[in-house]
Coordinates of C-alpha atoms in Angstrom, one line a residue:
M1 CA -141.9 -48.5 -28.0
D2 CA -140.3 -50.2 -31.0
N3 CA -137.1 -49.1 -32.5
Q4 CA -137.7 -46.3 -34.9
T5 CA -136.1 -43.3 -36.6
F6 CA -138.2 -40.1 -36.3
P7 CA -138.7 -38.8 -39.8
A8 CA -138.9 -35.1 -38.7
G9 CA -135.5 -35.3 -37.1
F10 CA -135.1 -33.9 -33.6
Y11 CA -136.8 -31.3 -31.4
I12 CA -134.4 -29.2 -29.2
V13 CA -136.1 -28.4 -26.0
G14 CA -133.9 -25.4 -25.1
F15 CA -134.4 -23.3 -22.0
T16 CA -138.0 -22.2 -21.6
N17 CA -141.4 -21.9 -23.2
D18 CA -142.1 -18.5 -21.7
A19 CA -142.1 -15.8 -24.5
N20 CA -140.8 -13.0 -22.3
K21 CA -138.0 -15.1 -20.9
K22 CA -137.1 -16.1 -24.5
K23 CA -136.7 -12.4 -25.4
T24 CA -134.4 -11.8 -22.5
L25 CA -132.4 -14.9 -23.1
F26 CA -132.0 -13.8 -26.8
I27 CA -130.6 -10.5 -25.8
V28 CA -128.3 -12.1 -23.2
F29 CA -126.9 -14.7 -25.7
L30 CA -126.6 -12.1 -28.5
F31 CA -124.5 -9.9 -26.1
I32 CA -122.3 -12.9 -25.1
Y33 CA -121.9 -13.9 -28.7
L34 CA -120.9 -10.4 -29.9
I35 CA -118.6 -9.8 -27.0
G36 CA -116.9 -13.1 -27.6
I37 CA -116.5 -12.6 -31.4
V38 CA -115.3 -9.0 -31.1
G39 CA -112.9 -9.8 -28.2
N40 CA -111.3 -12.8 -30.0
L41 CA -111.0 -10.9 -33.2
I42 CA -109.2 -8.1 -31.4
I43 CA -106.8 -10.6 -29.9
I44 CA -106.1 -12.1 -33.4
T45 CA -105.7 -8.6 -35.0
V46 CA -103.4 -7.3 -32.3
I47 CA -101.1 -10.4 -32.5
Y48 CA -101.1 -10.2 -36.3
L49 CA -100.2 -6.5 -36.5
D50 CA -97.7 -6.2 -33.5
S51 CA -94.2 -7.5 -34.3
H52 CA -93.5 -7.8 -30.5
L53 CA -96.0 -10.6 -30.3
Q54 CA -94.7 -12.8 -33.0
T55 CA -93.7 -15.5 -30.5
P56 CA -94.8 -19.1 -30.0
M57 CA -97.0 -18.2 -27.0
Y58 CA -99.0 -15.7 -29.0
L59 CA -99.2 -17.9 -32.1
F60 CA -100.9 -20.5 -29.8
L61 CA -103.2 -17.8 -28.3
C62 CA -104.1 -16.6 -31.9
N63 CA -105.2 -20.2 -32.6
L64 CA -107.1 -20.4 -29.4
S65 CA -109.1 -17.2 -30.3
S66 CA -109.8 -18.7 -33.7
V67 CA -111.2 -21.9 -32.1
D68 CA -113.3 -19.8 -29.7
I69 CA -114.9 -17.8 -32.5
C70 CA -115.8 -21.0 -34.3
Y71 CA -116.8 -22.7 -31.0
T72 CA -119.5 -20.2 -30.2
T73 CA -120.6 -19.9 -33.8
V74 CA -121.5 -23.6 -33.9
T75 CA -124.0 -23.4 -31.1
L76 CA -125.2 -19.8 -30.3
P77 CA -126.7 -18.7 -33.6
K78 CA -128.9 -21.7 -33.8
L79 CA -129.9 -21.1 -30.2
M80 CA -130.7 -17.5 -30.8
D81 CA -132.8 -18.6 -33.9
M82 CA -134.8 -20.9 -31.7
L83 CA -135.4 -18.2 -29.1
A84 CA -136.4 -15.6 -31.7
T85 CA -138.6 -17.8 -34.0
E86 CA -139.5 -20.8 -31.8
H87 CA -138.3 -23.0 -34.6
N88 CA -136.8 -25.7 -32.4
S89 CA -136.7 -28.6 -34.9
I90 CA -133.5 -29.8 -36.5
T91 CA -132.9 -32.4 -39.2
F92 CA -130.6 -35.4 -38.6
T93 CA -128.1 -34.0 -41.0
Q94 CA -128.0 -30.6 -39.3
C95 CA -127.8 -32.2 -35.9
F96 CA -124.9 -34.5 -36.6
T97 CA -123.1 -31.7 -38.6
Q98 CA -123.4 -29.5 -35.5
M99 CA -122.2 -32.3 -33.3
Y100 CA -119.2 -32.9 -35.6
F101 CA -118.0 -29.3 -35.6
F102 CA -118.6 -29.0 -31.8
N103 CA -116.6 -32.1 -31.0
F104 CA -113.9 -31.0 -33.5
L105 CA -113.5 -27.6 -31.9
A106 CA -113.8 -28.9 -28.3
T107 CA -111.1 -31.6 -29.0
T108 CA -108.9 -29.0 -30.7
E109 CA -109.2 -26.6 -27.8
V110 CA -108.2 -29.4 -25.3
F111 CA -105.1 -30.3 -27.3
L112 CA -104.3 -26.6 -27.8
L113 CA -104.5 -25.8 -24.1
T114 CA -102.2 -28.8 -23.5
A115 CA -99.7 -27.4 -26.1
M116 CA -99.8 -24.0 -24.5
A117 CA -99.0 -25.6 -21.1
Y118 CA -96.0 -27.2 -22.6
D119 CA -95.0 -23.9 -24.2
R120 CA -95.0 -22.2 -20.8
Y121 CA -93.1 -25.1 -19.3
A122 CA -90.4 -24.7 -22.0
A123 CA -90.3 -20.9 -21.6
I124 CA -89.9 -20.9 -17.8
C125 CA -87.9 -24.1 -17.1
F126 CA -85.6 -23.7 -20.1
P127 CA -85.4 -20.0 -20.8
L128 CA -82.1 -20.0 -22.6
Q129 CA -83.1 -22.9 -24.9
Y130 CA -86.7 -21.7 -25.4
Y131 CA -86.4 -20.5 -28.9
L132 CA -84.5 -23.6 -29.9
I133 CA -87.1 -25.9 -28.3
M134 CA -90.1 -24.0 -29.6
N135 CA -88.8 -23.0 -33.0
R136 CA -91.2 -22.0 -35.8
K137 CA -91.0 -25.5 -37.5
K138 CA -91.9 -27.2 -34.2
C139 CA -94.8 -24.8 -33.5
T140 CA -96.2 -25.3 -36.9
C141 CA -96.1 -29.1 -36.6
I142 CA -97.7 -28.9 -33.1
L143 CA -100.5 -26.7 -34.4
I144 CA -101.1 -28.9 -37.5
S145 CA -101.2 -32.0 -35.2
V146 CA -103.7 -30.3 -32.9
W147 CA -106.1 -29.3 -35.7
V148 CA -105.8 -32.7 -37.5
S149 CA -106.2 -34.7 -34.3
G150 CA -109.3 -32.7 -33.4
C151 CA -110.8 -33.3 -36.9
M152 CA -110.0 -37.0 -37.0
N153 CA -111.3 -37.7 -33.5
S154 CA -114.6 -35.9 -34.2
L155 CA -115.0 -37.7 -37.5
F156 CA -114.7 -41.1 -35.6
F157 CA -116.9 -39.9 -32.7
S158 CA -119.7 -38.3 -34.7
G159 CA -119.7 -41.1 -37.3
F160 CA -120.1 -43.6 -34.5
A161 CA -122.9 -41.5 -32.9
S162 CA -124.7 -41.3 -36.3
T163 CA -125.2 -45.1 -36.1
L164 CA -127.4 -44.8 -33.0
T165 CA -131.1 -45.6 -33.2
F166 CA -133.6 -43.5 -31.4
C167 CA -136.7 -45.1 -29.9
Y168 CA -137.6 -43.3 -26.7
S169 CA -138.1 -39.7 -28.0
N170 CA -137.0 -37.2 -30.5
K171 CA -136.7 -34.4 -27.9
I172 CA -133.2 -33.3 -27.0
Q173 CA -133.1 -32.0 -23.5
H174 CA -130.4 -29.4 -24.3
F175 CA -129.9 -26.3 -26.4
F176 CA -127.8 -27.9 -29.1
C177 CA -127.0 -31.4 -30.5
D178 CA -124.6 -32.6 -27.9
V179 CA -123.7 -36.3 -27.6
K180 CA -124.8 -36.8 -24.0
P181 CA -128.5 -35.9 -24.4
L182 CA -128.6 -37.7 -27.7
V183 CA -127.3 -40.9 -26.2
K184 CA -129.9 -40.6 -23.5
I185 CA -132.8 -40.9 -26.0
S186 CA -131.1 -43.7 -27.9
C187 CA -132.1 -47.3 -27.5
S188 CA -128.7 -48.6 -28.6
N189 CA -126.6 -46.7 -26.2
G190 CA -124.8 -49.4 -24.1
I191 CA -121.5 -49.5 -25.9
F192 CA -121.6 -45.8 -26.7
Y193 CA -121.6 -44.9 -23.0
I194 CA -118.3 -46.8 -22.8
V195 CA -116.9 -45.0 -25.8
M196 CA -118.0 -41.6 -24.3
Y197 CA -116.3 -42.2 -21.0
V198 CA -113.1 -43.5 -22.7
E199 CA -113.1 -40.4 -24.8
T200 CA -113.5 -38.3 -21.6
V201 CA -110.5 -40.0 -20.0
F202 CA -108.1 -39.8 -23.0
L203 CA -109.2 -36.4 -24.3
G204 CA -110.1 -34.8 -21.0
I205 CA -108.4 -36.2 -17.9
F206 CA -105.2 -37.3 -19.6
P207 CA -104.5 -33.9 -21.3
L208 CA -105.4 -32.2 -18.0
F209 CA -102.9 -34.4 -16.2
L210 CA -100.2 -33.4 -18.7
S211 CA -101.0 -29.7 -18.3
L212 CA -101.0 -29.9 -14.4
T213 CA -97.7 -31.8 -14.6
S214 CA -96.2 -29.0 -16.6
Y215 CA -97.4 -26.5 -14.1
V216 CA -96.0 -28.4 -11.2
K217 CA -92.6 -28.2 -12.8
I218 CA -93.2 -24.5 -13.7
I219 CA -94.1 -23.6 -10.1
S220 CA -91.1 -25.6 -8.8
S221 CA -88.8 -23.6 -11.2
I222 CA -90.4 -20.2 -10.2
L223 CA -89.8 -20.9 -6.5
Q224 CA -86.1 -21.4 -7.2
I225 CA -85.8 -17.9 -8.6
K226 CA -84.2 -15.7 -5.9
S227 CA -85.6 -12.3 -7.0
V228 CA -89.1 -11.5 -6.0
E229 CA -89.6 -9.4 -9.1
G230 CA -88.3 -12.3 -11.2
R231 CA -90.8 -14.7 -9.6
K232 CA -93.6 -12.3 -10.2
R233 CA -92.6 -11.8 -13.9
A234 CA -92.3 -15.5 -14.5
F235 CA -95.6 -16.4 -12.9
S236 CA -97.4 -13.5 -14.6
T237 CA -96.6 -15.2 -18.0
C238 CA -98.7 -18.3 -17.2
T239 CA -101.5 -17.1 -14.9
S240 CA -103.8 -16.2 -17.8
H241 CA -103.4 -19.7 -19.3
L242 CA -103.8 -21.4 -16.0
T243 CA -107.0 -19.4 -15.3
V244 CA -108.5 -20.4 -18.7
L245 CA -107.4 -24.0 -18.2
F246 CA -109.3 -24.4 -14.9
I247 CA -112.4 -22.6 -16.2
F248 CA -112.6 -24.8 -19.3
Y249 CA -111.7 -28.1 -17.7
G250 CA -113.8 -27.5 -14.6
T251 CA -117.0 -27.0 -16.6
F252 CA -116.1 -29.6 -19.3
L253 CA -115.3 -32.5 -17.1
W254 CA -118.2 -31.7 -14.7
M255 CA -120.5 -32.0 -17.6
Y256 CA -119.2 -35.3 -19.2
I257 CA -117.8 -37.2 -16.3
R258 CA -121.1 -37.4 -14.4
P259 CA -123.6 -40.2 -15.1
T260 CA -126.8 -39.1 -16.9
S261 CA -129.9 -38.4 -14.7
D262 CA -133.3 -36.7 -15.2
D263 CA -132.6 -34.5 -12.2
L264 CA -129.4 -33.2 -13.6
D265 CA -130.6 -32.2 -17.1
K266 CA -131.1 -28.5 -16.2
Q267 CA -127.7 -28.4 -14.5
D268 CA -126.1 -29.9 -17.6
V269 CA -127.7 -27.1 -19.7
V270 CA -126.3 -24.4 -17.4
I271 CA -122.9 -26.0 -17.3
S272 CA -122.9 -26.3 -21.1
V273 CA -123.5 -22.5 -21.4
L274 CA -120.5 -21.9 -19.3
Y275 CA -118.0 -23.8 -21.5
T276 CA -119.7 -23.1 -24.9
A277 CA -120.5 -19.4 -24.5
V278 CA -119.1 -17.8 -21.4
T279 CA -115.6 -19.2 -21.4
P280 CA -114.9 -18.2 -25.1
M281 CA -116.2 -14.7 -24.1
L282 CA -114.0 -14.5 -21.0
N283 CA -110.8 -15.8 -22.7
P284 CA -109.9 -12.5 -24.5
L285 CA -110.7 -10.5 -21.3
I286 CA -108.4 -12.8 -19.2
Y287 CA -105.6 -12.6 -21.7
S288 CA -105.8 -8.9 -22.3
L289 CA -106.4 -7.8 -18.7
R290 CA -103.8 -10.1 -17.1
N291 CA -101.1 -9.9 -19.7
K292 CA -98.9 -6.7 -19.8
E293 CA -97.6 -7.4 -23.3
M294 CA -101.2 -7.7 -24.7
K295 CA -102.2 -4.5 -23.0
S296 CA -99.1 -2.7 -24.2
A297 CA -99.8 -3.9 -27.8
M298 CA -103.3 -2.7 -27.6
V299 CA -102.3 0.7 -26.5
R300 CA -99.7 0.9 -29.4
L301 CA -102.4 -0.2 -31.8
V302 CA -104.8 2.5 -30.5
K303 CA -102.1 5.1 -30.8
V304 CA -101.4 4.1 -34.4
I305 CA -105.1 4.3 -35.3
K306 CA -105.4 7.7 -33.7
F307 CA -102.3 9.0 -35.5
R308 CA -103.6 7.8 -38.9
I309 CA -107.1 9.4 -38.2
S310 CA -105.4 12.7 -37.2
V311 CA -103.2 12.6 -40.4
R312 CA -106.3 12.3 -42.6

């Protein structure tokens, strides 16, 4: 087939053509989306209203919840629209806009998780100097750098992807405009595979290495604490983040580090659901159920709400 650009844009294949399965999937993804949005909004609200949580750790967590809200909103509403209306077509502009925001938020989350690992390292390894190391000015600079870096990287990556020509098909074997299935139907993908794997190394493996290095030092410091209760308290402050880190990186790297293959397309779709929908839904549950300070703050907030209702 000669090189061509398909005038109608792309057709997103999605999950299934079975109407009954589409209804079930719509309900499942609507549930996941709503739980994720509500859970992350609760996290943001509790942190904002509770003065006990005005610390660097919870400032980073508030940003993580904001990223997760946007993350799911970039992909799931379009997916639910396809399941409900069977309107699977998407224009080039819509596709690359979705890709831009997805890459922007994914990169931001990677950098944010790395910053959170550094924050836990500073808190546990240098407890007396923690508030000097992670002062408000430094936290603000880190967060600005995280968001700007995510934006600039996505601008470069999505702009480069928009120069691809498509000659094999206009069908995207996925449920949103992700770079890997797009490159697969491109006829000018040679150099882009190199760019994609370089990005995976520098924006996936390298930040993960930094995070794991922080946790090696954290665990080493915890083991030196003589009190059993002290060790438990120190480790409890970072178990939530460590859990989120492994879930996110496990699915993200499994998706992008493997070579493309027709036999693995369905697996890629399932793995993508895990890190684009399930992980953002689980993050608030992990942080609220495994974090005593968050649970206490939620209890205080509920008591305040009940008191105000009773006064009225």
